[in-house]
PDB file of C-alpha atoms and ligand atoms in Angstrom:
ATOM      1  CA  UNK A   1     109.366  16.995  34.218  1.00  0.00           C
ATOM      2  CA  UNK A   2     106.261  16.743  32.103  1.00  0.00           C
ATOM      3  CA  UNK A   3     103.032  15.326  33.499  1.00  0.00           C
ATOM      4  CA  UNK A   4     100.351  14.914  30.808  1.00  0.00           C
ATOM      5  CA  UNK A   5      96.689  14.811  31.852  1.00  0.00           C
ATOM      6  CA  UNK A   6      94.349  14.095  28.956  1.00  0.00           C
ATOM      7  CA  UNK A   7      90.647  13.404  28.753  1.00  0.00           C
ATOM      8  CA  UNK A   8      87.282  14.767  27.613  1.00  0.00           C
ATOM      9  CA  UNK A   9      85.368  17.776  28.982  1.00  0.00           C
ATOM     10  CA  UNK A  10      84.142  17.268  32.531  1.00  0.00           C
ATOM     11  CA  UNK A  11      86.458  14.341  33.253  1.00  0.00           C
ATOM     12  CA  UNK A  12      87.955  16.365  36.102  1.00  0.00           C
ATOM     13  CA  UNK A  13      91.269  17.167  34.457  1.00  0.00           C
ATOM     14  CA  UNK A  14      91.102  20.944  34.958  1.00  0.00           C
ATOM     15  CA  UNK A  15      90.308  20.838  38.675  1.00  0.00           C
ATOM     16  CA  UNK A  16      92.668  17.987  39.386  1.00  0.00           C
ATOM     17  CA  UNK A  17      95.517  19.577  37.438  1.00  0.00           C
ATOM     18  CA  UNK A  18      95.112  22.797  39.415  1.00  0.00           C
ATOM     19  CA  UNK A  19      95.162  20.893  42.697  1.00  0.00           C
ATOM     20  CA  UNK A  20      98.247  18.856  41.857  1.00  0.00           C
ATOM     21  CA  UNK A  21     100.104  21.896  40.505  1.00  0.00           C
ATOM     22  CA  UNK A  22      99.605  23.555  43.907  1.00  0.00           C
ATOM     23  CA  UNK A  23     100.465  20.459  45.930  1.00  0.00           C
ATOM     24  CA  UNK A  24     103.593  19.566  43.943  1.00  0.00           C
ATOM     25  CA  UNK A  25     104.724  23.004  42.729  1.00  0.00           C
ATOM     26  CA  UNK A  26     104.351  22.153  39.066  1.00  0.00           C
ATOM     27  CA  UNK A  27     103.449  24.833  36.533  1.00  0.00           C
ATOM     28  CA  UNK A  28      99.905  24.376  35.317  1.00  0.00           C
ATOM     29  CA  UNK A  29      99.437  24.644  31.546  1.00  0.00           C
ATOM     30  CA  UNK A  30      95.830  24.463  30.368  1.00  0.00           C
ATOM     31  CA  UNK A  31      96.192  23.703  26.664  1.00  0.00           C
ATOM     32  CA  UNK A  32      92.428  23.920  26.056  1.00  0.00           C
ATOM     33  CA  UNK A  33      92.687  27.597  27.011  1.00  0.00           C
ATOM     34  CA  UNK A  34      95.043  28.185  24.057  1.00  0.00           C
ATOM     35  CA  UNK A  35      92.415  26.808  21.636  1.00  0.00           C
ATOM     36  CA  UNK A  36      89.745  28.844  23.398  1.00  0.00           C
ATOM     37  CA  UNK A  37      91.825  31.998  22.778  1.00  0.00           C
ATOM     38  CA  UNK A  38      91.921  31.230  19.052  1.00  0.00           C
ATOM     39  CA  UNK A  39      88.127  30.788  19.174  1.00  0.00           C
ATOM     40  CA  UNK A  40      87.801  34.263  20.769  1.00  0.00           C
ATOM     41  CA  UNK A  41      89.854  35.708  17.904  1.00  0.00           C
ATOM     42  CA  UNK A  42      87.635  33.932  15.367  1.00  0.00           C
ATOM     43  CA  UNK A  43      84.555  35.548  16.948  1.00  0.00           C
ATOM     44  CA  UNK A  44      86.206  38.987  17.210  1.00  0.00           C
ATOM     45  CA  UNK A  45      87.120  38.849  13.532  1.00  0.00           C
ATOM     46  CA  UNK A  46      83.615  37.766  12.539  1.00  0.00           C
ATOM     47  CA  UNK A  47      84.913  34.620  10.914  1.00  0.00           C
ATOM     48  CA  UNK A  48      83.072  31.353  10.459  1.00  0.00           C
ATOM     49  CA  UNK A  49      84.730  28.083  11.515  1.00  0.00           C
ATOM     50  CA  UNK A  50      84.678  26.971   7.871  1.00  0.00           C
ATOM     51  CA  UNK A  51      86.943  29.881   6.865  1.00  0.00           C
ATOM     52  CA  UNK A  52      90.036  27.848   7.669  1.00  0.00           C
ATOM     53  CA  UNK A  53      92.517  29.882   5.601  1.00  0.00           C
ATOM     54  CA  UNK A  54      91.424  33.132   7.201  1.00  0.00           C
ATOM     55  CA  UNK A  55      91.650  31.572  10.669  1.00  0.00           C
ATOM     56  CA  UNK A  56      95.133  30.257   9.884  1.00  0.00           C
ATOM     57  CA  UNK A  57      96.129  33.771   8.814  1.00  0.00           C
ATOM     58  CA  UNK A  58      95.204  35.091  12.283  1.00  0.00           C
ATOM     59  CA  UNK A  59      97.609  32.802  14.109  1.00  0.00           C
ATOM     60  CA  UNK A  60     100.802  34.878  13.810  1.00  0.00           C
ATOM     61  CA  UNK A  61      99.057  37.848  15.408  1.00  0.00           C
ATOM     62  CA  UNK A  62      97.758  35.925  18.384  1.00  0.00           C
ATOM     63  CA  UNK A  63      99.727  36.357  21.614  1.00  0.00           C
ATOM     64  CA  UNK A  64      98.633  34.110  24.480  1.00  0.00           C
ATOM     65  CA  UNK A  65      99.963  34.418  28.010  1.00  0.00           C
ATOM     66  CA  UNK A  66      99.161  32.622  31.270  1.00  0.00           C
ATOM     67  CA  UNK A  67      99.806  34.797  34.316  1.00  0.00           C
ATOM     68  CA  UNK A  68      99.151  34.597  38.021  1.00  0.00           C
ATOM     69  CA  UNK A  69      97.463  37.696  39.457  1.00  0.00           C
ATOM     70  CA  UNK A  70      96.305  37.896  43.089  1.00  0.00           C
ATOM     71  CA  UNK A  71      96.839  34.126  43.366  1.00  0.00           C
ATOM     72  CA  UNK A  72      94.471  33.579  40.435  1.00  0.00           C
ATOM     73  CA  UNK A  73      95.394  31.958  37.100  1.00  0.00           C
ATOM     74  CA  UNK A  74      94.616  34.427  34.310  1.00  0.00           C
ATOM     75  CA  UNK A  75      94.655  34.072  30.542  1.00  0.00           C
ATOM     76  CA  UNK A  76      95.615  37.024  28.327  1.00  0.00           C
ATOM     77  CA  UNK A  77      94.985  37.277  24.603  1.00  0.00           C
ATOM     78  CA  UNK A  78      96.960  40.113  23.014  1.00  0.00           C
ATOM     79  CA  UNK A  79      97.287  41.709  26.472  1.00  0.00           C
ATOM     80  CA  UNK A  80      93.538  41.570  27.177  1.00  0.00           C
ATOM     81  CA  UNK A  81      92.292  39.475  30.113  1.00  0.00           C
ATOM     82  CA  UNK A  82      90.024  36.820  28.545  1.00  0.00           C
ATOM     83  CA  UNK A  83      89.928  34.452  31.539  1.00  0.00           C
ATOM     84  CA  UNK A  84      86.142  34.577  31.769  1.00  0.00           C
ATOM     85  CA  UNK A  85      85.364  35.077  28.132  1.00  0.00           C
ATOM     86  CA  UNK A  86      87.102  31.889  27.011  1.00  0.00           C
ATOM     87  CA  UNK A  87      84.551  29.889  29.067  1.00  0.00           C
ATOM     88  CA  UNK A  88      81.497  31.543  27.484  1.00  0.00           C
ATOM     89  CA  UNK A  89      78.782  29.636  25.649  1.00  0.00           C
ATOM     90  CA  UNK A  90      79.770  31.214  22.300  1.00  0.00           C
ATOM     91  CA  UNK A  91      83.368  30.064  22.645  1.00  0.00           C
ATOM     92  CA  UNK A  92      82.460  26.565  23.906  1.00  0.00           C
ATOM     93  CA  UNK A  93      80.218  26.109  20.867  1.00  0.00           C
ATOM     94  CA  UNK A  94      82.945  26.659  18.266  1.00  0.00           C
ATOM     95  CA  UNK A  95      86.200  25.762  20.032  1.00  0.00           C
ATOM     96  CA  UNK A  96      86.271  22.088  19.114  1.00  0.00           C
ATOM     97  CA  UNK A  97      85.816  22.946  15.421  1.00  0.00           C
ATOM     98  CA  UNK A  98      88.474  25.663  15.588  1.00  0.00           C
ATOM     99  CA  UNK A  99      90.867  23.233  17.270  1.00  0.00           C
ATOM    100  CA  UNK A 100      90.246  20.728  14.460  1.00  0.00           C
ATOM    101  CA  UNK A 101      91.944  22.956  11.881  1.00  0.00           C
ATOM    102  CA  UNK A 102      95.372  21.452  11.160  1.00  0.00           C
ATOM    103  CA  UNK A 103      97.242  24.803  11.021  1.00  0.00           C
ATOM    104  CA  UNK A 104      95.714  25.783  14.370  1.00  0.00           C
ATOM    105  CA  UNK A 105      96.815  22.487  15.943  1.00  0.00           C
ATOM    106  CA  UNK A 106     100.365  22.704  14.590  1.00  0.00           C
ATOM    107  CA  UNK A 107     100.707  26.297  15.773  1.00  0.00           C
ATOM    108  CA  UNK A 108      99.211  25.667  19.228  1.00  0.00           C
ATOM    109  CA  UNK A 109     101.206  22.469  19.825  1.00  0.00           C
ATOM    110  CA  UNK A 110     104.385  24.473  19.048  1.00  0.00           C
ATOM    111  CA  UNK A 111     103.299  27.196  21.440  1.00  0.00           C
ATOM    112  CA  UNK A 112     102.488  24.648  24.165  1.00  0.00           C
ATOM    113  CA  UNK A 113     105.928  23.024  23.787  1.00  0.00           C
ATOM    114  CA  UNK A 114     107.578  26.462  24.061  1.00  0.00           C
ATOM    115  CA  UNK A 115     105.524  27.299  27.158  1.00  0.00           C
ATOM    116  CA  UNK A 116     106.795  24.111  28.830  1.00  0.00           C
ATOM    117  CA  UNK A 117     110.450  24.538  27.844  1.00  0.00           C
ATOM    118  CA  UNK A 118     112.855  24.061  30.734  1.00  0.00           C
ATOM    119  CA  UNK A 119     110.065  23.866  33.303  1.00  0.00           C
ATOM    120  CA  UNK A 120     108.413  21.244  35.486  1.00  0.00           C
ATOM    121  CA  UNK A 121     104.865  21.261  34.189  1.00  0.00           C
ATOM    122  CA  UNK A 122     101.542  19.524  34.498  1.00  0.00           C
ATOM    123  CA  UNK A 123      99.666  19.968  31.213  1.00  0.00           C
ATOM    124  CA  UNK A 124      96.032  19.196  30.654  1.00  0.00           C
ATOM    125  CA  UNK A 125      94.474  18.677  27.268  1.00  0.00           C
ATOM    126  CA  UNK A 126      93.407  16.075  24.744  1.00  0.00           C
ATOM    127  CA  UNK A 127      96.599  15.111  22.948  1.00  0.00           C
ATOM    128  CA  UNK A 128      99.427  15.916  25.350  1.00  0.00           C
ATOM    129  CA  UNK A 129     100.507  12.305  25.923  1.00  0.00           C
ATOM    130  CA  UNK A 130      99.941  11.257  22.314  1.00  0.00           C
ATOM    131  CA  UNK A 131     101.137  14.223  20.264  1.00  0.00           C
ATOM    132  CA  UNK A 132     102.446  17.295  22.096  1.00  0.00           C
ATOM    133  CA  UNK A 133     104.717  15.390  24.510  1.00  0.00           C
ATOM    134  CA  UNK A 134     104.760  11.711  23.502  1.00  0.00           C
ATOM    135  CA  UNK A 135     107.773  11.285  25.831  1.00  0.00           C
ATOM    136  CA  UNK A 136     106.063  12.842  28.876  1.00  0.00           C
ATOM    137  CA  UNK A 137     107.346  11.411  32.175  1.00  0.00           C
ATOM    138  CA  UNK A 138     103.857  10.644  33.464  1.00  0.00           C
ATOM    139  CA  UNK A 139     100.721  10.155  31.353  1.00  0.00           C
ATOM    140  CA  UNK A 140      97.217  10.009  32.764  1.00  0.00           C
ATOM    141  CA  UNK A 141      93.929   9.636  30.864  1.00  0.00           C
ATOM    142  CA  UNK A 142      90.787  10.616  32.765  1.00  0.00           C
ATOM    143  CA  UNK A 143      87.246   9.785  31.740  1.00  0.00           C
ATOM    144  CA  UNK A 144      83.791   9.519  33.313  1.00  0.00           C
ATOM    145  CA  UNK A 145      80.216   8.754  32.384  1.00  0.00           C
ATOM    146  CA  UNK A 146      78.958  11.490  30.025  1.00  0.00           C
ATOM    147  CA  UNK A 147      75.971  12.506  32.200  1.00  0.00           C
ATOM    148  CA  UNK A 148      78.243  12.829  35.239  1.00  0.00           C
ATOM    149  CA  UNK A 149      80.622  14.982  33.201  1.00  0.00           C
ATOM    150  CA  UNK A 150      77.749  17.191  32.017  1.00  0.00           C
ATOM    151  CA  UNK A 151      76.469  17.587  35.600  1.00  0.00           C
ATOM    152  CA  UNK A 152      79.919  18.649  36.796  1.00  0.00           C
ATOM    153  CA  UNK A 153      80.307  21.205  34.008  1.00  0.00           C
ATOM    154  CA  UNK A 154      76.738  22.511  34.546  1.00  0.00           C
ATOM    155  CA  UNK A 155      77.476  23.060  38.247  1.00  0.00           C
ATOM    156  CA  UNK A 156      80.805  24.737  37.444  1.00  0.00           C
ATOM    157  CA  UNK A 157      79.064  27.045  34.955  1.00  0.00           C
ATOM    158  CA  UNK A 158      76.440  28.013  37.543  1.00  0.00           C
ATOM    159  CA  UNK A 159      79.206  28.967  39.969  1.00  0.00           C
ATOM    160  CA  UNK A 160      80.880  31.051  37.266  1.00  0.00           C
ATOM    161  CA  UNK A 161      77.625  32.695  36.203  1.00  0.00           C
ATOM    162  CA  UNK A 162      77.663  31.106  32.731  1.00  0.00           C
ATOM    163  CA  UNK A 163      74.102  30.885  31.483  1.00  0.00           C
ATOM    164  CA  UNK A 164      73.611  27.384  30.008  1.00  0.00           C
ATOM    165  CA  UNK A 165      70.890  24.839  30.758  1.00  0.00           C
ATOM    166  CA  UNK A 166      71.886  21.271  31.689  1.00  0.00           C
ATOM    167  CA  UNK A 167      70.574  20.096  28.289  1.00  0.00           C
ATOM    168  CA  UNK A 168      72.733  22.663  26.482  1.00  0.00           C
ATOM    169  CA  UNK A 169      75.813  21.584  28.437  1.00  0.00           C
ATOM    170  CA  UNK A 170      75.174  17.894  27.738  1.00  0.00           C
ATOM    171  CA  UNK A 171      74.582  18.583  24.042  1.00  0.00           C
ATOM    172  CA  UNK A 172      77.776  20.661  23.845  1.00  0.00           C
ATOM    173  CA  UNK A 173      79.840  17.937  25.529  1.00  0.00           C
ATOM    174  CA  UNK A 174      78.444  15.142  23.335  1.00  0.00           C
ATOM    175  CA  UNK A 175      79.170  17.147  20.160  1.00  0.00           C
ATOM    176  CA  UNK A 176      82.661  18.120  21.317  1.00  0.00           C
ATOM    177  CA  UNK A 177      83.514  14.533  22.345  1.00  0.00           C
ATOM    178  CA  UNK A 178      82.506  13.309  18.915  1.00  0.00           C
ATOM    179  CA  UNK A 179      84.456  16.026  17.103  1.00  0.00           C
ATOM    180  CA  UNK A 180      87.511  15.787  19.391  1.00  0.00           C
ATOM    181  CA  UNK A 181      87.761  12.017  18.909  1.00  0.00           C
ATOM    182  CA  UNK A 182      87.627  12.301  15.132  1.00  0.00           C
ATOM    183  CA  UNK A 183      90.237  14.985  14.496  1.00  0.00           C
ATOM    184  CA  UNK A 184      92.739  14.328  11.736  1.00  0.00           C
ATOM    185  CA  UNK A 185      95.584  15.436  13.980  1.00  0.00           C
ATOM    186  CA  UNK A 186      95.807  15.184  17.758  1.00  0.00           C
ATOM    187  CA  UNK A 187      92.508  13.403  18.272  1.00  0.00           C
ATOM    188  CA  UNK A 188      91.286  12.725  21.802  1.00  0.00           C
ATOM    189  CA  UNK A 189      92.635   9.267  22.564  1.00  0.00           C
ATOM    190  CA  UNK A 190      94.337   7.464  25.435  1.00  0.00           C
ATOM    191  CA  UNK A 191      98.067   7.017  24.831  1.00  0.00           C
ATOM    192  CA  UNK A 192      99.022   3.327  24.986  1.00  0.00           C
ATOM    193  CA  UNK A 193     101.255   3.975  27.991  1.00  0.00           C
ATOM    194  CA  UNK A 194      98.849   6.306  29.852  1.00  0.00           C
ATOM    195  CA  UNK A 195      97.233   5.271  33.144  1.00  0.00           C
ATOM    196  CA  UNK A 196      93.440   5.226  32.716  1.00  0.00           C
ATOM    197  CA  UNK A 197      91.348   6.544  35.606  1.00  0.00           C
ATOM    198  CA  UNK A 198      87.548   6.429  35.539  1.00  0.00           C
ATOM    199  CA  UNK A 199      86.521   9.377  37.744  1.00  0.00           C
ATOM    200  CA  UNK A 200      82.740   8.710  37.605  1.00  0.00           C
ATOM    201  CA  UNK A 201      82.465   7.721  41.265  1.00  0.00           C
ATOM    202  CA  UNK A 202      85.550   9.466  42.580  1.00  0.00           C
ATOM    203  CA  UNK A 203      85.980  12.786  44.366  1.00  0.00           C
ATOM    204  CA  UNK A 204      88.533  15.287  43.076  1.00  0.00           C
ATOM    205  CA  UNK A 205      90.716  14.599  46.144  1.00  0.00           C
ATOM    206  CA  UNK A 206      90.680  10.865  45.436  1.00  0.00           C
ATOM    207  CA  UNK A 207      91.710  11.447  41.819  1.00  0.00           C
ATOM    208  CA  UNK A 208      94.417  13.924  42.849  1.00  0.00           C
ATOM    209  CA  UNK A 209      95.775  11.523  45.516  1.00  0.00           C
ATOM    210  CA  UNK A 210      95.997   8.736  42.970  1.00  0.00           C
ATOM    211  CA  UNK A 211      97.816  10.886  40.406  1.00  0.00           C
ATOM    212  CA  UNK A 212     100.137  12.341  43.056  1.00  0.00           C
ATOM    213  CA  UNK A 213     101.066   8.789  44.082  1.00  0.00           C
ATOM    214  CA  UNK A 214     101.800   7.855  40.451  1.00  0.00           C
ATOM    215  CA  UNK A 215     104.009  10.947  39.992  1.00  0.00           C
ATOM    216  CA  UNK A 216     105.910  10.281  43.236  1.00  0.00           C
ATOM    217  CA  UNK A 217     106.501   6.663  42.271  1.00  0.00           C
ATOM    218  CA  UNK A 218     107.909   7.849  38.955  1.00  0.00           C
ATOM    219  CA  UNK A 219     110.373  10.369  40.404  1.00  0.00           C
ATOM    220  CA  UNK A 220     111.471   8.184  43.329  1.00  0.00           C
TER     221      UNK A 220
HETATM  222  O1   DC B 301      89.693  21.405  27.837  1.00  0.00           O
HETATM  223  P1   DC B 301      88.735  22.425  27.183  1.00  0.00           P
HETATM  224  O2   DC B 301      87.297  22.049  27.270  1.00  0.00           O
HETATM  225  O3   DC B 301      88.998  23.816  27.640  1.00  0.00           O
HETATM  226  O4   DC B 301      89.141  22.380  25.638  1.00  0.00           O
HETATM  227  C1   DC B 301      88.481  23.148  24.671  1.00  0.00           C
HETATM  228  C2   DC B 301      88.563  22.497  23.309  1.00  0.00           C
HETATM  229  O5   DC B 301      89.896  22.539  22.829  1.00  0.00           O
HETATM  230  C3   DC B 301      88.133  21.032  23.271  1.00  0.00           C
HETATM  231  O6   DC B 301      86.841  20.883  22.734  1.00  0.00           O
HETATM  232  C4   DC B 301      89.140  20.363  22.400  1.00  0.00           C
HETATM  233  C5   DC B 301      90.248  21.315  22.206  1.00  0.00           C
HETATM  234  N1   DC B 301      91.523  20.850  22.745  1.00  0.00           N
HETATM  235  C6   DC B 301      92.315  20.103  21.905  1.00  0.00           C
HETATM  236  O7   DC B 301      91.900  19.824  20.792  1.00  0.00           O
HETATM  237  N2   DC B 301      93.544  19.720  22.327  1.00  0.00           N
HETATM  238  C7   DC B 301      93.977  20.014  23.557  1.00  0.00           C
HETATM  239  N3   DC B 301      95.198  19.626  23.943  1.00  0.00           N
HETATM  240  C8   DC B 301      93.154  20.755  24.435  1.00  0.00           C
HETATM  241  C9   DC B 301      91.910  21.148  24.001  1.00  0.00           C
END
């Protein structure tokens, strides 16, 4: 079974996906983390986001793995734990541009499909219901008021010790929204058959309950 959860940064998709994956024993695949890993490689190789050919040439040497260690979800890039680093300010600044490169998208979408093969998964991203798995069993699109999304992400960053002001977070989200919605391939967009949920005034539990109900109705 494939459950696709798409939506912009701060819409609640990460937290809600984690919660539902625990409640319903679905494997959680955070597709944004795969793009963030490519962004780490771009930084490590001192490349600029405009150097698209050089970035494309890195792709075959990038190994990304999601593992559970001590009950925690970890992300490994070429066997190095990058779980924290992929959330850094430097990575957040360039990731949307890196993920806009067509070769990167084709490569990552392939990888994401392979990661899901033969499994029951809940995948969060921007283009899961529209491009990666257009035949997903359940499609959800989450959104919320941009200032609410920025406040959520700011609070999350504080808890993780990521040093960004509220203004920086808001600016980053506005720029990423704009760039993500205008990608040539796999742009951020609600699939026609996705259920739209506005999470502005909802708690995570309320959103998770609603999605759990939709999934259960589907598999009944
Ligand atoms: O969900 P996130 O903030 O970790 O995603 C990071 C970036 O990756 C986001 O700006 C857009 C991109 N992304 C994408 O283009 N397609 C996806 N399926 C997931 C993320």
